[in-house]
Amino acid sequence: MTTTRNFRKITAVALASALLGGTSYATYEHFGKPDTISTWVSNATPFVKARLDGKAAGPATGGPITNGPSAMIPADFSFASKKATAAVVHIKSTLKPERTVSQMQIPEEFRDFFGDRNPFGQQAPEGKMEKPQATGSGVIINPDGYIVTNNHVIQGAETLEVTLADKHTYKAKVIGSDPNTDIALIKIDAKNLPALSFGNSENVEVGQWVLAVGNPYNLTSTVTAGIVSAKGRSINILGENAKAPIESFIQTDAAVNPGNSGGALVDLNGNLIGINTAIASQTGSFAGYSFAVPSSIAHKVVEDISKFGSVQRGYLGVGISEVDATKVKSFDLKVDEGVRVENFADESAAKEAGIKIGDVITKIDGHEITSVPQLQEAIAQHKPSDKVTVNVNRDGVEKVVSVTLKGISEPSVADRSSSAVMEQLGIELKDLTNQQKKEYGIGAGAQVTAINAGKIRQGTDMEEGFVITKIDKTPVANAREAIKMLQSKKGGVMIEGLYPGNDETQYFAIGL
């Protein structure tokens, strides 16, 4: 995606050391069941298990049947290129203005607070403001216009315009998105479109050829080739906008650049095995490695969004870390690979099933687990109430435990706890000390000590240190009172306050 929000870039690759909530490996169980995006899934976009290794036939859509080992197959990418480019689209998003209320005219719903008075002491700029735009890619996954892309491609967009490979342009609407996996589902009003089938990323092997298809730098229908460099990569990039990020990327050396976000990673059968999402770069341009969300995760996300409106994710309810030589020595572990259970969440499914702190998870549903990303990817494919078989090593003894996964309940507006509303906003507050009140020249307020993923970060440019003095014109005495006031709000809310050392009053409008 281009502009300042173009494309995710990272400067280092690091594996997560802990995870709250878990995931099952289950041979990607949801792929074995009929899809629920609608009846077209089982008919028009079947899940394809074919691989270029002579172990399975080609895709039901007419892909080639292979009879020999993949190493003997000529590197001819024309079939997959033709198939993929027809289904990859160009997405242009018109973004919301990146300005706070303090820089623009007061929205209609807040004008009754101020009448005709400009609360900022100056006249708002005249004329129509030019809105920023960004571009990315997407993949048609069914003939009726459903398109999968990255969440960061459509995040913050007021309008979305989709251009097909045949140059036809459509307006798109967002069906749903999941910041935790950076996957979104959008739809255009069109029929009989070329679509890609989901391939099984479990079958993807390091060293196999893959193609990346997208629109880098607005160069439409660009195809690049490379190999799978690694699987199960965590690059710590989704935490900015996600509360419980799940990273188990497919790493490739296929050239990917800004604008490729949301595009297709396909195998030589032209089956969708990943959604291109990020690059490892210090410059923002391709520097050798790119990362894609595996189809096992993307498929589950779009299926849940279409059926439930949101992702239904099961959780083990454990804090975990990867086993390494240091842990083996420190804890006298009897295995040198796996994921060690460090702690439990409240109402942990794993704890209730009999798993204990210090257990090393070695398998889930019969599949070996050697890293945190593997565990994340496995459980991310399950919903609450699904049962998974967990193998743990406890003091050298292998135990098999059946765990019924739990979900995270979302409170209703009427009974939202203070922690829930603050999590929704993504901010943390503290009381002002008497000394701070004196220094700031105010009698009361609540100071923002942290801004995390949430509505404040997404919709405003509020910074840490901001002191909230009023909410909807009502004075705020302390942090507890501010939280209580926000908890009771619904709809548009005006937050008023100042920054230490600056006497100018600032205003931020948000929705609850």
JSON list of N, CA, C and O in Angstrom, two decimals, residues 1 90-95 134 136 149-151 153-163 169-175 184-188:
[
{"chain": "A", "resi": 1, "resn": "MET", "atom": "N", "xyz": [0.85, -1.16, 0.00]},
{"chain": "A", "resi": 1, "resn": "MET", "atom": "CA", "xyz": [0.00, 0.00, 0.00]},
{"chain": "A", "resi": 1, "resn": "MET", "atom": "C", "xyz": [0.89, 1.22, 0.00]},
{"chain": "A", "resi": 1, "resn": "MET", "atom": "O", "xyz": [1.93, 1.24, 0.64]},
{"chain": "A", "resi": 90, "resn": "HIS", "atom": "N", "xyz": [-6.63, -4.30, -8.16]},
{"chain": "A", "resi": 90, "resn": "HIS", "atom": "CA", "xyz": [-5.98, -3.10, -7.65]},
{"chain": "A", "resi": 90, "resn": "HIS", "atom": "C", "xyz": [-6.98, -2.37, -6.76]},
{"chain": "A", "resi": 90, "resn": "HIS", "atom": "O", "xyz": [-8.13, -2.15, -7.16]},
{"chain": "A", "resi": 91, "resn": "ILE", "atom": "N", "xyz": [-6.59, -2.02, -5.55]},
{"chain": "A", "resi": 91, "resn": "ILE", "atom": "CA", "xyz": [-7.49, -1.35, -4.60]},
{"chain": "A", "resi": 91, "resn": "ILE", "atom": "C", "xyz": [-6.97, 0.06, -4.31]},
{"chain": "A", "resi": 91, "resn": "ILE", "atom": "O", "xyz": [-5.80, 0.24, -3.93]},
{"chain": "A", "resi": 92, "resn": "LYS", "atom": "N", "xyz": [-7.82, 1.04, -4.51]},
{"chain": "A", "resi": 92, "resn": "LYS", "atom": "CA", "xyz": [-7.50, 2.43, -4.16]},
{"chain": "A", "resi": 92, "resn": "LYS", "atom": "C", "xyz": [-8.43, 2.87, -3.06]},
{"chain": "A", "resi": 92, "resn": "LYS", "atom": "O", "xyz": [-9.65, 2.82, -3.20]},
{"chain": "A", "resi": 93, "resn": "SER", "atom": "N", "xyz": [-7.87, 3.27, -1.95]},
{"chain": "A", "resi": 93, "resn": "SER", "atom": "CA", "xyz": [-8.68, 3.71, -0.81]},
{"chain": "A", "resi": 93, "resn": "SER", "atom": "C", "xyz": [-8.52, 5.20, -0.60]},
{"chain": "A", "resi": 93, "resn": "SER", "atom": "O", "xyz": [-7.40, 5.72, -0.63]},
{"chain": "A", "resi": 94, "resn": "THR", "atom": "N", "xyz": [-9.64, 5.87, -0.44]},
{"chain": "A", "resi": 94, "resn": "THR", "atom": "CA", "xyz": [-9.64, 7.29, -0.08]},
{"chain": "A", "resi": 94, "resn": "THR", "atom": "C", "xyz": [-9.75, 7.35, 1.44]},
{"chain": "A", "resi": 94, "resn": "THR", "atom": "O", "xyz": [-10.74, 6.89, 2.01]},
{"chain": "A", "resi": 95, "resn": "LEU", "atom": "N", "xyz": [-8.72, 7.90, 2.06]},
{"chain": "A", "resi": 95, "resn": "LEU", "atom": "CA", "xyz": [-8.63, 7.84, 3.51]},
{"chain": "A", "resi": 95, "resn": "LEU", "atom": "C", "xyz": [-9.33, 9.01, 4.17]},
{"chain": "A", "resi": 95, "resn": "LEU", "atom": "O", "xyz": [-9.53, 10.08, 3.56]},
{"chain": "A", "resi": 134, "resn": "ALA", "atom": "N", "xyz": [-4.51, 5.90, -0.83]},
{"chain": "A", "resi": 134, "resn": "ALA", "atom": "CA", "xyz": [-3.52, 4.84, -0.72]},
{"chain": "A", "resi": 134, "resn": "ALA", "atom": "C", "xyz": [-3.93, 3.71, -1.65]},
{"chain": "A", "resi": 134, "resn": "ALA", "atom": "O", "xyz": [-5.10, 3.61, -2.04]},
{"chain": "A", "resi": 136, "resn": "GLY", "atom": "N", "xyz": [-3.33, -0.59, -2.86]},
{"chain": "A", "resi": 136, "resn": "GLY", "atom": "CA", "xyz": [-2.91, -1.93, -2.48]},
{"chain": "A", "resi": 136, "resn": "GLY", "atom": "C", "xyz": [-3.49, -2.93, -3.46]},
{"chain": "A", "resi": 136, "resn": "GLY", "atom": "O", "xyz": [-3.92, -2.57, -4.56]},
{"chain": "A", "resi": 149, "resn": "THR", "atom": "N", "xyz": [-8.10, -9.21, 1.22]},
{"chain": "A", "resi": 149, "resn": "THR", "atom": "CA", "xyz": [-6.97, -8.28, 1.18]},
{"chain": "A", "resi": 149, "resn": "THR", "atom": "C", "xyz": [-6.43, -8.13, 2.59]},
{"chain": "A", "resi": 149, "resn": "THR", "atom": "O", "xyz": [-6.84, -8.85, 3.51]},
{"chain": "A", "resi": 150, "resn": "ASN", "atom": "N", "xyz": [-5.49, -7.22, 2.77]},
{"chain": "A", "resi": 150, "resn": "ASN", "atom": "CA", "xyz": [-4.98, -6.93, 4.11]},
{"chain": "A", "resi": 150, "resn": "ASN", "atom": "C", "xyz": [-5.86, -5.93, 4.83]},
{"chain": "A", "resi": 150, "resn": "ASN", "atom": "O", "xyz": [-6.41, -5.01, 4.20]},
{"chain": "A", "resi": 151, "resn": "ASN", "atom": "N", "xyz": [-5.97, -6.06, 6.13]},
{"chain": "A", "resi": 151, "resn": "ASN", "atom": "CA", "xyz": [-6.68, -5.06, 6.93]},
{"chain": "A", "resi": 151, "resn": "ASN", "atom": "C", "xyz": [-6.04, -3.69, 6.77]},
{"chain": "A", "resi": 151, "resn": "ASN", "atom": "O", "xyz": [-6.73, -2.68, 6.69]},
{"chain": "A", "resi": 153, "resn": "VAL", "atom": "N", "xyz": [-4.72, -2.38, 4.28]},
{"chain": "A", "resi": 153, "resn": "VAL", "atom": "CA", "xyz": [-5.03, -1.77, 2.99]},
{"chain": "A", "resi": 153, "resn": "VAL", "atom": "C", "xyz": [-6.33, -0.97, 3.06]},
{"chain": "A", "resi": 153, "resn": "VAL", "atom": "O", "xyz": [-6.46, 0.08, 2.44]},
{"chain": "A", "resi": 154, "resn": "ILE", "atom": "N", "xyz": [-7.29, -1.46, 3.84]},
{"chain": "A", "resi": 154, "resn": "ILE", "atom": "CA", "xyz": [-8.61, -0.81, 3.89]},
{"chain": "A", "resi": 154, "resn": "ILE", "atom": "C", "xyz": [-8.85, -0.03, 5.18]},
{"chain": "A", "resi": 154, "resn": "ILE", "atom": "O", "xyz": [-9.84, 0.69, 5.30]},
{"chain": "A", "resi": 155, "resn": "GLN", "atom": "N", "xyz": [-7.95, -0.14, 6.14]},
{"chain": "A", "resi": 155, "resn": "GLN", "atom": "CA", "xyz": [-8.15, 0.51, 7.43]},
{"chain": "A", "resi": 155, "resn": "GLN", "atom": "C", "xyz": [-8.18, 2.03, 7.28]},
{"chain": "A", "resi": 155, "resn": "GLN", "atom": "O", "xyz": [-7.32, 2.62, 6.64]},
{"chain": "A", "resi": 156, "resn": "GLY", "atom": "N", "xyz": [-9.19, 2.65, 7.87]},
{"chain": "A", "resi": 156, "resn": "GLY", "atom": "CA", "xyz": [-9.31, 4.10, 7.83]},
{"chain": "A", "resi": 156, "resn": "GLY", "atom": "C", "xyz": [-9.85, 4.66, 6.53]},
{"chain": "A", "resi": 156, "resn": "GLY", "atom": "O", "xyz": [-9.88, 5.88, 6.34]},
{"chain": "A", "resi": 157, "resn": "ALA", "atom": "N", "xyz": [-10.30, 3.80, 5.61]},
{"chain": "A", "resi": 157, "resn": "ALA", "atom": "CA", "xyz": [-10.77, 4.27, 4.31]},
{"chain": "A", "resi": 157, "resn": "ALA", "atom": "C", "xyz": [-12.22, 4.72, 4.37]},
{"chain": "A", "resi": 157, "resn": "ALA", "atom": "O", "xyz": [-13.06, 4.06, 4.99]},
{"chain": "A", "resi": 158, "resn": "GLU", "atom": "N", "xyz": [-12.51, 5.84, 3.74]},
{"chain": "A", "resi": 158, "resn": "GLU", "atom": "CA", "xyz": [-13.90, 6.28, 3.60]},
{"chain": "A", "resi": 158, "resn": "GLU", "atom": "C", "xyz": [-14.55, 5.61, 2.40]},
{"chain": "A", "resi": 158, "resn": "GLU", "atom": "O", "xyz": [-15.73, 5.26, 2.42]},
{"chain": "A", "resi": 159, "resn": "THR", "atom": "N", "xyz": [-13.80, 5.46, 1.31]},
{"chain": "A", "resi": 159, "resn": "THR", "atom": "CA", "xyz": [-14.30, 4.79, 0.12]},
{"chain": "A", "resi": 159, "resn": "THR", "atom": "C", "xyz": [-13.21, 3.87, -0.43]},
{"chain": "A", "resi": 159, "resn": "THR", "atom": "O", "xyz": [-12.02, 4.11, -0.25]},
{"chain": "A", "resi": 160, "resn": "LEU", "atom": "N", "xyz": [-13.66, 2.81, -1.10]},
{"chain": "A", "resi": 160, "resn": "LEU", "atom": "CA", "xyz": [-12.75, 1.86, -1.73]},
{"chain": "A", "resi": 160, "resn": "LEU", "atom": "C", "xyz": [-13.13, 1.70, -3.19]},
{"chain": "A", "resi": 160, "resn": "LEU", "atom": "O", "xyz": [-14.30, 1.51, -3.52]},
{"chain": "A", "resi": 161, "resn": "GLU", "atom": "N", "xyz": [-12.13, 1.77, -4.06]},
{"chain": "A", "resi": 161, "resn": "GLU", "atom": "CA", "xyz": [-12.35, 1.57, -5.49]},
{"chain": "A", "resi": 161, "resn": "GLU", "atom": "C", "xyz": [-11.50, 0.40, -5.96]},
{"chain": "A", "resi": 161, "resn": "GLU", "atom": "O", "xyz": [-10.30, 0.37, -5.73]},
{"chain": "A", "resi": 162, "resn": "VAL", "atom": "N", "xyz": [-12.14, -0.56, -6.59]},
{"chain": "A", "resi": 162, "resn": "VAL", "atom": "CA", "xyz": [-11.46, -1.77, -7.04]},
{"chain": "A", "resi": 162, "resn": "VAL", "atom": "C", "xyz": [-11.42, -1.81, -8.56]},
{"chain": "A", "resi": 162, "resn": "VAL", "atom": "O", "xyz": [-12.45, -1.64, -9.23]},
{"chain": "A", "resi": 163, "resn": "THR", "atom": "N", "xyz": [-10.21, -2.01, -9.11]},
{"chain": "A", "resi": 163, "resn": "THR", "atom": "CA", "xyz": [-10.05, -2.13, -10.55]},
{"chain": "A", "resi": 163, "resn": "THR", "atom": "C", "xyz": [-9.61, -3.55, -10.88]},
{"chain": "A", "resi": 163, "resn": "THR", "atom": "O", "xyz": [-8.60, -4.04, -10.34]},
{"chain": "A", "resi": 169, "resn": "THR", "atom": "N", "xyz": [-13.92, -0.96, -13.24]},
{"chain": "A", "resi": 169, "resn": "THR", "atom": "CA", "xyz": [-13.79, -0.38, -11.90]},
{"chain": "A", "resi": 169, "resn": "THR", "atom": "C", "xyz": [-15.11, -0.45, -11.15]},
{"chain": "A", "resi": 169, "resn": "THR", "atom": "O", "xyz": [-16.18, -0.22, -11.73]},
{"chain": "A", "resi": 170, "resn": "TYR", "atom": "N", "xyz": [-15.01, -0.77, -9.85]},
{"chain": "A", "resi": 170, "resn": "TYR", "atom": "CA", "xyz": [-16.20, -0.90, -9.01]},
{"chain": "A", "resi": 170, "resn": "TYR", "atom": "C", "xyz": [-15.94, -0.24, -7.65]},
{"chain": "A", "resi": 170, "resn": "TYR", "atom": "O", "xyz": [-14.79, -0.18, -7.18]},
{"chain": "A", "resi": 171, "resn": "LYS", "atom": "N", "xyz": [-17.01, 0.21, -7.02]},
{"chain": "A", "resi": 171, "resn": "LYS", "atom": "CA", "xyz": [-16.95, 0.62, -5.63]},
{"chain": "A", "resi": 171, "resn": "LYS", "atom": "C", "xyz": [-17.07, -0.64, -4.76]},
{"chain": "A", "resi": 171, "resn": "LYS", "atom": "O", "xyz": [-17.83, -1.55, -5.09]},
{"chain": "A", "resi": 172, "resn": "ALA", "atom": "N", "xyz": [-16.34, -0.67, -3.67]},
{"chain": "A", "resi": 172, "resn": "ALA", "atom": "CA", "xyz": [-16.35, -1.85, -2.80]},
{"chain": "A", "resi": 172, "resn": "ALA", "atom": "C", "xyz": [-16.82, -1.48, -1.41]},
{"chain": "A", "resi": 172, "resn": "ALA", "atom": "O", "xyz": [-16.67, -0.33, -0.97]},
{"chain": "A", "resi": 173, "resn": "LYS", "atom": "N", "xyz": [-17.40, -2.45, -0.72]},
{"chain": "A", "resi": 173, "resn": "LYS", "atom": "CA", "xyz": [-17.78, -2.26, 0.68]},
{"chain": "A", "resi": 173, "resn": "LYS", "atom": "C", "xyz": [-17.03, -3.28, 1.53]},
{"chain": "A", "resi": 173, "resn": "LYS", "atom": "O", "xyz": [-16.71, -4.38, 1.07]},
{"chain": "A", "resi": 174, "resn": "VAL", "atom": "N", "xyz": [-16.77, -2.91, 2.75]},
{"chain": "A", "resi": 174, "resn": "VAL", "atom": "CA", "xyz": [-16.05, -3.79, 3.68]},
{"chain": "A", "resi": 174, "resn": "VAL", "atom": "C", "xyz": [-17.06, -4.72, 4.35]},
{"chain": "A", "resi": 174, "resn": "VAL", "atom": "O", "xyz": [-18.03, -4.27, 4.96]},
{"chain": "A", "resi": 175, "resn": "ILE", "atom": "N", "xyz": [-16.82, -6.01, 4.22]},
{"chain": "A", "resi": 175, "resn": "ILE", "atom": "CA", "xyz": [-17.66, -7.00, 4.90]},
{"chain": "A", "resi": 175, "resn": "ILE", "atom": "C", "xyz": [-17.19, -7.18, 6.34]},
{"chain": "A", "resi": 175, "resn": "ILE", "atom": "O", "xyz": [-17.98, -7.32, 7.26]},
{"chain": "A", "resi": 184, "resn": "ALA", "atom": "N", "xyz": [-8.72, -8.84, 5.68]},
{"chain": "A", "resi": 184, "resn": "ALA", "atom": "CA", "xyz": [-10.03, -8.20, 5.53]},
{"chain": "A", "resi": 184, "resn": "ALA", "atom": "C", "xyz": [-10.76, -8.82, 4.35]},
{"chain": "A", "resi": 184, "resn": "ALA", "atom": "O", "xyz": [-10.14, -9.34, 3.41]},
{"chain": "A", "resi": 185, "resn": "LEU", "atom": "N", "xyz": [-12.08, -8.74, 4.40]},
{"chain": "A", "resi": 185, "resn": "LEU", "atom": "CA", "xyz": [-12.94, -9.23, 3.32]},
{"chain": "A", "resi": 185, "resn": "LEU", "atom": "C", "xyz": [-13.78, -8.08, 2.81]},
{"chain": "A", "resi": 185, "resn": "LEU", "atom": "O", "xyz": [-14.48, -7.42, 3.60]},
{"chain": "A", "resi": 186, "resn": "ILE", "atom": "N", "xyz": [-13.70, -7.80, 1.51]},
{"chain": "A", "resi": 186, "resn": "ILE", "atom": "CA", "xyz": [-14.51, -6.75, 0.91]},
{"chain": "A", "resi": 186, "resn": "ILE", "atom": "C", "xyz": [-15.31, -7.35, -0.25]},
{"chain": "A", "resi": 186, "resn": "ILE", "atom": "O", "xyz": [-15.06, -8.48, -0.68]},
{"chain": "A", "resi": 187, "resn": "LYS", "atom": "N", "xyz": [-16.27, -6.57, -0.79]},
{"chain": "A", "resi": 187, "resn": "LYS", "atom": "CA", "xyz": [-17.13, -7.10, -1.86]},
{"chain": "A", "resi": 187, "resn": "LYS", "atom": "C", "xyz": [-17.45, -6.01, -2.87]},
{"chain": "A", "resi": 187, "resn": "LYS", "atom": "O", "xyz": [-17.66, -4.85, -2.50]},
{"chain": "A", "resi": 188, "resn": "ILE", "atom": "N", "xyz": [-17.48, -6.41, -4.12]},
{"chain": "A", "resi": 188, "resn": "ILE", "atom": "CA", "xyz": [-17.94, -5.54, -5.18]},
{"chain": "A", "resi": 188, "resn": "ILE", "atom": "C", "xyz": [-19.19, -6.15, -5.80]},
{"chain": "A", "resi": 188, "resn": "ILE", "atom": "O", "xyz": [-19.43, -7.35, -5.70]}
]
